[in-house]
Amino acid sequence: MPSPGRRPTADDPVLVMGAGSIGAWLGGRLAAADVPVVMVGRPRTLNAMRAHGLTLTDADGGRLHLPPARLTLAEAVPEGLRPGLALLCVKSAATSAAAAELGARLPAGTPVVSMQNGLGHAARIAAAAPRLAVVPGMVPYNVAELSPGHLHRGTSGRLAAQAHPALAPWLPVLQAAGLAMDLHADLTAVQWGKLLLNLNNAVNALSGLPLRAQLLDRDLRHCTAALMREALAVLGRSGIRPARLSPLPPALLPAVLDLPTPMFRAVAARMLRIDDKARSSMADDLALGRVTEVEALNGEVLRLAASLGLEAPLNARLVALVHGWSRLARPLDGRGLRAALGL
Ligand SMILES: NC(=O)c1ccc[n+]([C@@H]2O[C@H](COP(=O)([O-])OP(=O)(O)OC[C@H]3O[C@@H](n4cnc5c(N)ncnc54)[C@H](OP(=O)(O)O)[C@@H]3O)[C@@H](O)[C@H]2O)c1
């Protein structure tokens, strides 16, 4: 087990744990800004980057290309690595194993920011790697792999993390890499603000449609609106006020989603500034028969409700629907999903 030695600094490399859509996006932006980055990932994604390099495009028309020689890739956390910052970017089912690997390899006190959706990850990382300085984080935008080695950011926003002294020196580094990050005294409200938006993920996944097309379907929007209303009611009872992460305040989201589509297009024009290619990554998981993050998202609503002695039957039905989904099943259209949810 490595000894703590000197404290990690912003001159040390960044370690990306889980070089998938979000990990390779963050790692690629940092590498393009000449920050030393080690990206740990699976052979499939690493081999694609070894063959094609990494191309990062975005909805604002940006395009960066890093040839393979500019990428430092590894299939496990290299022995003796002393990163100044680690970004944990695996999906929720892989959190504990990835955190245990970090805990075994990195010096005590290394800051590890969870860039994952949902609220429970930091606690799980800390349980698996108690010597590391675990910080909850939040990625507001959507990143999808369009082809091997090509990632596309389909929406926009600023990264966020819980305030921690180890993060302050990294803010200018992140900013220079186009990854501006805001620090919050308590990230809970921000995480819930993101989670509310993520309640659309399972709806999107079950619909089989790209995000924009799905949001233009009123029945599918109604399903998301109903899931959000239920979550907002539970949040209201808990005293948590979810942060505003979209142009609309959280409390107004369900009503706006329920508008007839021409009005929705007008009112939610910015929400619809998603390019045609964006989709939720849960859609890929469902299509490939992988474990989804529905437990970390809709499941969090159920856990909060239960902690208050309440129920969240609609989110519970959606969780059950996703768990019971076969990858061979046909996507559900808006009416089909409404019927399945009893709406
Ligand atoms: N994609 C987005 O738009 C987006 C936006 C905001 C937040 N997020 C959040 O970011 C997290 C990651 O999402 P993602 O879409 O980037 O997922 P992803 O594309 O599946 O990337 C995760 C990668 O990490 C790999 N991995 C898992 N355990 C590992 C380990 N121990 N060592 C090395 N690699 C490992 C995974 O491989 P396996 O598939 O073999 O496990 C996968 O290649 C999720 O919590 C998600 O909710 C995603």
Short mmCIF file of C-alpha atoms and ligand atoms in Angstrom, two decimals:
data_model
loop_
_atom_site.label_atom_id
_atom_site.label_comp_id
_atom_site.label_asym_id
_atom_site.label_seq_id
_atom_site.Cartn_x
_atom_site.Cartn_y
_atom_site.Cartn_z
CA MET A 1 0.00 0.00 0.00
CA PRO A 2 1.57 3.37 -0.99
CA SER A 3 2.58 5.71 1.82
CA PRO A 4 1.10 9.21 1.90
CA GLY A 5 4.47 11.04 1.44
CA ARG A 6 4.07 14.58 0.09
CA ARG A 7 0.63 16.02 -0.56
CA PRO A 8 -0.83 15.77 -4.08
CA THR A 9 -0.66 19.05 -6.06
CA ALA A 10 -2.08 20.48 -9.28
CA ASP A 11 1.32 19.78 -10.95
CA ASP A 12 0.77 16.07 -10.52
CA PRO A 13 -1.06 14.08 -13.20
CA VAL A 14 -4.80 13.52 -13.31
CA LEU A 15 -6.04 9.95 -13.18
CA VAL A 16 -9.28 9.14 -14.96
CA MET A 17 -10.78 5.93 -13.59
CA GLY A 18 -13.18 4.56 -16.18
CA ALA A 19 -12.31 5.96 -19.62
CA GLY A 20 -15.80 5.67 -21.12
CA SER A 21 -17.97 8.52 -22.43
CA ILE A 22 -17.54 10.91 -19.50
CA GLY A 23 -14.07 9.75 -18.45
CA ALA A 24 -12.52 9.99 -21.89
CA TRP A 25 -14.27 13.32 -22.48
CA LEU A 26 -12.81 14.84 -19.31
CA GLY A 27 -9.45 13.13 -19.79
CA GLY A 28 -9.30 14.12 -23.45
CA ARG A 29 -10.07 17.78 -22.73
CA LEU A 30 -7.35 17.85 -20.07
CA ALA A 31 -4.82 16.12 -22.35
CA ALA A 32 -5.63 18.60 -25.13
CA ALA A 33 -4.76 21.39 -22.64
CA ASP A 34 -1.37 19.66 -22.02
CA VAL A 35 -2.31 18.43 -18.54
CA PRO A 36 -0.66 15.04 -17.90
CA VAL A 37 -3.50 12.52 -17.75
CA VAL A 38 -3.58 8.76 -17.28
CA MET A 39 -6.82 7.16 -18.44
CA VAL A 40 -7.67 3.75 -17.03
CA GLY A 41 -10.25 1.82 -18.98
CA ARG A 42 -11.33 -1.39 -20.61
CA PRO A 43 -9.54 -2.92 -23.62
CA ARG A 44 -12.48 -2.12 -25.96
CA THR A 45 -12.38 1.62 -25.36
CA LEU A 46 -8.60 1.85 -24.98
CA ASN A 47 -7.98 -0.10 -28.20
CA ALA A 48 -10.33 2.22 -30.06
CA MET A 49 -8.31 5.21 -28.79
CA ARG A 50 -5.02 3.44 -29.63
CA ALA A 51 -6.28 2.90 -33.18
CA HIS A 52 -8.09 6.19 -33.85
CA GLY A 53 -6.90 8.62 -31.20
CA LEU A 54 -9.62 10.62 -29.52
CA THR A 55 -11.92 13.04 -31.31
CA LEU A 56 -14.07 15.31 -29.16
CA THR A 57 -16.89 17.23 -30.81
CA ASP A 58 -19.65 19.27 -29.22
CA ALA A 59 -23.01 20.84 -29.84
CA ASP A 60 -21.34 24.29 -30.15
CA GLY A 61 -19.40 23.14 -33.23
CA GLY A 62 -16.15 22.48 -31.34
CA ARG A 63 -13.80 19.76 -32.57
CA LEU A 64 -10.55 18.51 -31.02
CA HIS A 65 -8.44 15.62 -32.17
CA LEU A 66 -5.77 13.93 -30.07
CA PRO A 67 -3.60 11.43 -31.92
CA PRO A 68 -2.86 8.17 -30.04
CA ALA A 69 0.65 9.40 -29.12
CA ARG A 70 -0.90 12.14 -26.94
CA LEU A 71 -2.92 9.69 -24.86
CA THR A 72 -1.61 7.77 -21.83
CA LEU A 73 -3.82 4.72 -21.48
CA ALA A 74 -3.73 1.85 -19.00
CA GLU A 75 -5.87 -1.18 -18.19
CA ALA A 76 -5.25 -0.85 -14.44
CA VAL A 77 -4.09 1.94 -12.15
CA PRO A 78 -0.30 1.97 -12.70
CA GLU A 79 1.78 0.94 -9.68
CA GLY A 80 3.44 3.94 -8.04
CA LEU A 81 1.25 6.57 -9.77
CA ARG A 82 0.79 9.64 -7.56
CA PRO A 83 -2.00 11.66 -9.18
CA GLY A 84 -2.91 15.10 -7.89
CA LEU A 85 -6.54 14.38 -8.72
CA ALA A 86 -8.53 11.29 -9.62
CA LEU A 87 -11.84 11.48 -11.48
CA LEU A 88 -14.04 8.44 -10.93
CA CYS A 89 -16.15 7.98 -14.06
CA VAL A 90 -17.51 4.43 -13.98
CA LYS A 91 -21.19 3.57 -13.92
CA SER A 92 -22.82 2.89 -10.61
CA ALA A 93 -22.58 -0.94 -10.71
CA ALA A 94 -18.78 -0.67 -11.09
CA THR A 95 -18.24 1.91 -8.35
CA SER A 96 -17.14 -0.23 -5.44
CA ALA A 97 -14.67 -2.33 -7.45
CA ALA A 98 -13.13 0.74 -9.11
CA ALA A 99 -12.89 2.53 -5.76
CA ALA A 100 -11.22 -0.51 -4.16
CA GLU A 101 -8.59 -0.46 -6.91
CA LEU A 102 -7.96 3.23 -6.31
CA GLY A 103 -7.77 2.63 -2.57
CA ALA A 104 -5.18 -0.10 -3.02
CA ARG A 105 -2.97 1.85 -5.44
CA LEU A 106 -3.13 5.57 -4.60
CA PRO A 107 -1.45 7.41 -1.73
CA ALA A 108 -3.66 8.26 1.24
CA GLY A 109 -5.31 11.64 0.90
CA THR A 110 -5.48 11.62 -2.93
CA PRO A 111 -8.59 13.60 -3.90
CA VAL A 112 -11.09 11.46 -5.82
CA VAL A 113 -14.06 13.22 -7.38
CA SER A 114 -17.08 11.11 -8.29
CA MET A 115 -18.30 12.42 -11.65
CA GLN A 116 -21.26 10.03 -11.56
CA ASN A 117 -25.00 10.64 -11.64
CA GLY A 118 -26.98 9.87 -8.49
CA LEU A 119 -26.27 10.64 -4.85
CA GLY A 120 -24.88 7.57 -3.15
CA HIS A 121 -21.55 7.14 -4.94
CA ALA A 122 -19.27 9.21 -2.74
CA ALA A 123 -20.32 7.20 0.32
CA ARG A 124 -19.69 3.94 -1.52
CA ILE A 125 -16.28 5.10 -2.74
CA ALA A 126 -15.35 6.22 0.77
CA ALA A 127 -16.44 2.83 2.15
CA ALA A 128 -14.28 0.97 -0.38
CA ALA A 129 -11.32 3.38 -0.18
CA PRO A 130 -11.42 5.03 3.24
CA ARG A 131 -7.89 6.54 2.99
CA LEU A 132 -8.72 8.67 -0.05
CA ALA A 133 -10.29 12.16 0.03
CA VAL A 134 -13.62 11.47 -1.69
CA VAL A 135 -15.58 14.40 -3.09
CA PRO A 136 -19.02 14.25 -4.77
CA GLY A 137 -19.14 15.83 -8.22
CA MET A 138 -21.68 16.45 -10.97
CA VAL A 139 -21.47 16.50 -14.77
CA PRO A 140 -24.38 18.49 -16.20
CA TYR A 141 -24.07 17.52 -19.87
CA ASN A 142 -24.59 14.52 -22.06
CA VAL A 143 -21.65 12.81 -23.78
CA ALA A 144 -22.13 9.91 -26.20
CA GLU A 145 -19.73 7.74 -28.17
CA LEU A 146 -20.62 8.28 -31.82
CA SER A 147 -18.03 5.88 -33.19
CA PRO A 148 -14.88 4.25 -31.77
CA GLY A 149 -12.67 7.06 -30.46
CA HIS A 150 -15.25 9.78 -31.20
CA LEU A 151 -17.12 11.36 -28.29
CA HIS A 152 -19.75 14.02 -28.68
CA ARG A 153 -21.02 16.43 -26.04
CA GLY A 154 -24.66 17.02 -26.96
CA THR A 155 -25.66 19.54 -24.27
CA SER A 156 -23.78 22.09 -22.17
CA GLY A 157 -23.23 23.38 -18.62
CA ARG A 158 -20.59 23.72 -15.91
CA LEU A 159 -19.16 20.92 -13.80
CA ALA A 160 -19.83 21.07 -10.06
CA ALA A 161 -18.32 19.50 -6.98
CA GLN A 162 -18.55 19.79 -3.24
CA ALA A 163 -16.08 22.37 -1.92
CA HIS A 164 -12.86 20.72 -0.76
CA PRO A 165 -9.46 22.37 -0.15
CA ALA A 166 -7.75 19.89 -2.50
CA LEU A 167 -9.92 21.03 -5.43
CA ALA A 168 -9.22 24.76 -5.29
CA PRO A 169 -5.83 24.57 -7.13
CA TRP A 170 -7.44 22.50 -9.87
CA LEU A 171 -10.11 25.04 -10.79
CA PRO A 172 -7.88 27.11 -13.14
CA VAL A 173 -6.49 23.92 -14.68
CA LEU A 174 -10.00 22.64 -15.36
CA GLN A 175 -11.14 26.02 -16.63
CA ALA A 176 -8.23 26.20 -19.10
CA ALA A 177 -9.26 22.78 -20.40
CA GLY A 178 -12.82 23.95 -21.07
CA LEU A 179 -14.07 22.12 -17.98
CA ALA A 180 -15.11 25.00 -15.74
CA MET A 181 -16.17 23.72 -12.32
CA ASP A 182 -18.22 25.39 -9.57
CA LEU A 183 -17.71 24.39 -5.95
CA HIS A 184 -20.66 24.17 -3.55
CA ALA A 185 -20.65 24.03 0.25
CA ASP A 186 -23.20 21.22 -0.03
CA LEU A 187 -23.68 19.47 -3.35
CA THR A 188 -26.88 17.66 -2.31
CA ALA A 189 -29.25 20.21 -3.86
CA VAL A 190 -27.23 20.21 -7.10
CA GLN A 191 -27.19 16.41 -7.20
CA TRP A 192 -30.96 16.31 -6.73
CA GLY A 193 -31.37 18.99 -9.41
CA LYS A 194 -29.44 16.73 -11.80
CA LEU A 195 -31.26 13.61 -10.63
CA LEU A 196 -34.63 15.19 -11.42
CA LEU A 197 -33.47 15.70 -15.01
CA ASN A 198 -32.07 12.16 -15.05
CA LEU A 199 -35.56 10.81 -14.31
CA ASN A 200 -35.99 11.15 -18.06
CA ASN A 201 -33.15 8.67 -18.69
CA ALA A 202 -35.18 5.51 -18.20
CA VAL A 203 -38.08 6.98 -20.21
CA ASN A 204 -35.63 7.75 -22.98
CA ALA A 205 -34.06 4.31 -22.78
CA LEU A 206 -37.40 2.50 -22.90
CA SER A 207 -38.54 4.64 -25.85
CA GLY A 208 -35.56 3.68 -28.01
CA LEU A 209 -35.52 7.26 -29.41
CA PRO A 210 -32.77 9.90 -29.45
CA LEU A 211 -33.30 12.42 -26.62
CA ARG A 212 -34.59 15.22 -28.81
CA ALA A 213 -37.11 13.05 -30.64
CA GLN A 214 -38.24 11.59 -27.31
CA LEU A 215 -38.73 15.05 -25.79
CA LEU A 216 -40.89 16.01 -28.76
CA ASP A 217 -43.34 13.18 -27.92
CA ARG A 218 -45.99 14.50 -25.53
CA ASP A 219 -46.94 11.10 -24.06
CA LEU A 220 -43.32 10.31 -23.25
CA ARG A 221 -42.88 13.79 -21.76
CA HIS A 222 -45.94 13.15 -19.62
CA CYS A 223 -44.29 10.03 -18.18
CA THR A 224 -41.20 12.04 -17.21
CA ALA A 225 -43.38 14.83 -15.82
CA ALA A 226 -45.26 12.38 -13.60
CA LEU A 227 -42.00 10.82 -12.32
CA MET A 228 -40.68 14.33 -11.57
CA ARG A 229 -43.88 15.39 -9.77
CA GLU A 230 -43.62 12.39 -7.53
CA ALA A 231 -39.93 13.08 -6.81
CA LEU A 232 -40.62 16.78 -6.17
CA ALA A 233 -43.35 15.86 -3.67
CA VAL A 234 -40.91 13.60 -1.78
CA LEU A 235 -38.19 16.28 -1.91
CA GLY A 236 -40.69 18.83 -0.63
CA ARG A 237 -41.47 16.62 2.37
CA SER A 238 -37.75 16.12 3.04
CA GLY A 239 -36.95 19.83 2.96
CA ILE A 240 -34.43 19.44 0.09
CA ARG A 241 -34.75 22.19 -2.51
CA PRO A 242 -33.29 20.84 -5.76
CA ALA A 243 -30.98 23.27 -7.58
CA ARG A 244 -31.96 24.73 -10.92
CA LEU A 245 -29.80 23.13 -13.63
CA SER A 246 -31.96 23.88 -16.65
CA PRO A 247 -33.43 27.15 -17.89
CA LEU A 248 -36.58 26.31 -15.90
CA PRO A 249 -36.91 26.11 -12.11
CA PRO A 250 -37.34 22.47 -11.01
CA ALA A 251 -40.88 23.05 -9.72
CA LEU A 252 -42.01 24.20 -13.18
CA LEU A 253 -40.46 21.33 -15.14
CA PRO A 254 -43.43 18.92 -14.96
CA ALA A 255 -45.96 21.55 -16.07
CA VAL A 256 -43.77 22.59 -18.98
CA LEU A 257 -43.17 18.98 -20.03
CA ASP A 258 -46.96 18.49 -20.04
CA LEU A 259 -47.61 21.37 -22.47
CA PRO A 260 -48.84 20.53 -25.98
CA THR A 261 -45.79 20.02 -28.20
CA PRO A 262 -45.96 23.33 -30.16
CA MET A 263 -46.09 25.26 -26.86
CA PHE A 264 -43.40 23.04 -25.34
CA ARG A 265 -41.14 23.80 -28.33
CA ALA A 266 -41.60 27.53 -27.72
CA VAL A 267 -41.24 27.51 -23.92
CA ALA A 268 -38.48 24.92 -23.69
CA ALA A 269 -36.46 26.03 -26.71
CA ARG A 270 -33.23 25.89 -24.71
CA MET A 271 -34.05 22.48 -23.26
CA LEU A 272 -34.42 21.27 -26.84
CA ARG A 273 -31.01 22.56 -27.81
CA ILE A 274 -29.79 19.00 -27.84
CA ASP A 275 -28.44 17.87 -31.11
CA ASP A 276 -30.14 15.04 -32.91
CA LYS A 277 -27.40 12.56 -32.00
CA ALA A 278 -27.66 12.79 -28.19
CA ARG A 279 -29.19 9.87 -26.32
CA SER A 280 -29.13 8.76 -22.70
CA SER A 281 -26.40 6.23 -21.94
CA MET A 282 -29.03 4.13 -20.17
CA ALA A 283 -30.43 3.49 -23.66
CA ASP A 284 -27.16 1.79 -24.61
CA ASP A 285 -27.15 -0.23 -21.40
CA LEU A 286 -30.69 -1.43 -21.98
CA ALA A 287 -30.02 -2.25 -25.63
CA LEU A 288 -26.90 -4.26 -24.69
CA GLY A 289 -28.52 -6.04 -21.75
CA ARG A 290 -26.13 -4.40 -19.22
CA VAL A 291 -26.94 -3.37 -15.66
CA THR A 292 -28.49 0.11 -15.80
CA GLU A 293 -28.22 3.00 -13.35
CA VAL A 294 -31.97 3.05 -12.68
CA GLU A 295 -31.32 2.04 -9.04
CA ALA A 296 -28.99 5.03 -8.58
CA LEU A 297 -31.54 7.42 -10.12
CA ASN A 298 -35.21 6.50 -9.71
CA GLY A 299 -34.14 4.16 -6.89
CA GLU A 300 -32.82 7.19 -4.98
CA VAL A 301 -36.35 8.66 -5.01
CA LEU A 302 -37.65 5.42 -3.51
CA ARG A 303 -34.96 5.46 -0.81
CA LEU A 304 -35.66 9.08 0.14
CA ALA A 305 -39.39 8.35 0.22
CA ALA A 306 -38.85 5.28 2.40
CA SER A 307 -36.64 7.25 4.78
CA LEU A 308 -39.63 9.57 5.33
CA GLY A 309 -42.17 6.76 5.64
CA LEU A 310 -43.55 7.63 2.19
CA GLU A 311 -43.98 5.75 -1.07
CA ALA A 312 -43.07 6.65 -4.64
CA PRO A 313 -45.17 4.13 -6.58
CA LEU A 314 -44.58 5.54 -10.05
CA ASN A 315 -40.80 5.55 -9.75
CA ALA A 316 -41.08 2.08 -8.20
CA ARG A 317 -43.04 0.87 -11.24
CA LEU A 318 -40.44 2.32 -13.57
CA VAL A 319 -37.58 0.66 -11.69
CA ALA A 320 -39.42 -2.67 -11.93
CA LEU A 321 -40.06 -2.13 -15.64
CA VAL A 322 -36.37 -1.49 -16.34
CA HIS A 323 -35.28 -4.46 -14.21
CA GLY A 324 -37.69 -6.71 -16.04
CA TRP A 325 -36.72 -5.44 -19.49
CA SER A 326 -35.34 -7.89 -22.02
CA ARG A 327 -32.84 -6.50 -24.50
CA LEU A 328 -34.89 -8.22 -27.19
CA ALA A 329 -38.04 -6.34 -26.19
CA ARG A 330 -39.43 -3.74 -28.58
CA PRO A 331 -39.13 -0.11 -27.43
CA LEU A 332 -42.27 1.39 -25.85
CA ASP A 333 -43.96 4.30 -27.55
CA GLY A 334 -45.56 7.03 -25.47
CA ARG A 335 -48.93 5.31 -25.12
CA GLY A 336 -47.28 2.00 -24.31
CA LEU A 337 -45.17 3.52 -21.56
CA ARG A 338 -48.13 5.44 -20.11
CA ALA A 339 -50.07 2.20 -19.99
CA ALA A 340 -47.16 0.32 -18.39
CA LEU A 341 -46.89 3.00 -15.71
CA GLY A 342 -50.65 3.21 -15.20
CA LEU A 343 -50.79 6.83 -16.35
N1 LIG B 1 -22.62 9.75 -20.54
C1 LIG B 1 -23.18 10.86 -20.08
O1 LIG B 1 -23.70 11.66 -20.83
C2 LIG B 1 -23.14 11.19 -18.61
C3 LIG B 1 -23.41 12.50 -18.19
C4 LIG B 1 -23.32 12.83 -16.85
C5 LIG B 1 -22.95 11.85 -15.94
N2 LIG B 1 -22.73 10.59 -16.36
C6 LIG B 1 -22.38 9.61 -15.35
O2 LIG B 1 -21.01 9.26 -15.51
C7 LIG B 1 -20.82 7.90 -15.13
C8 LIG B 1 -20.16 7.19 -16.31
O3 LIG B 1 -21.06 7.19 -17.41
P1 LIG B 1 -20.56 6.92 -18.88
O4 LIG B 1 -21.70 7.20 -19.77
O5 LIG B 1 -19.27 7.60 -19.13
O6 LIG B 1 -20.31 5.33 -18.80
P2 LIG B 1 -19.43 4.43 -19.77
O7 LIG B 1 -19.35 5.04 -21.12
O8 LIG B 1 -19.94 3.04 -19.62
O9 LIG B 1 -17.96 4.55 -19.15
C9 LIG B 1 -17.51 3.86 -18.03
C10 LIG B 1 -16.33 3.02 -18.46
O10 LIG B 1 -15.60 2.63 -17.31
C11 LIG B 1 -15.25 1.26 -17.48
N3 LIG B 1 -14.92 0.66 -16.20
C12 LIG B 1 -15.75 0.18 -15.23
N4 LIG B 1 -15.03 -0.28 -14.19
C13 LIG B 1 -13.73 -0.08 -14.51
C14 LIG B 1 -12.52 -0.36 -13.84
N5 LIG B 1 -12.49 -0.94 -12.62
N6 LIG B 1 -11.36 -0.06 -14.46
C15 LIG B 1 -11.37 0.51 -15.68
N7 LIG B 1 -12.48 0.80 -16.36
C16 LIG B 1 -13.66 0.51 -15.77
C17 LIG B 1 -16.49 0.69 -18.12
O11 LIG B 1 -16.27 -0.60 -18.62
P3 LIG B 1 -17.45 -1.73 -18.48
O12 LIG B 1 -18.51 -1.31 -19.42
O13 LIG B 1 -16.74 -2.99 -18.84
O14 LIG B 1 -17.91 -1.72 -17.05
C18 LIG B 1 -16.76 1.73 -19.19
O15 LIG B 1 -15.93 1.54 -20.31
C19 LIG B 1 -22.21 7.36 -14.80
O16 LIG B 1 -22.46 7.42 -13.42
C20 LIG B 1 -23.15 8.31 -15.50
O17 LIG B 1 -24.41 8.42 -14.87
C21 LIG B 1 -22.80 10.23 -17.67
#
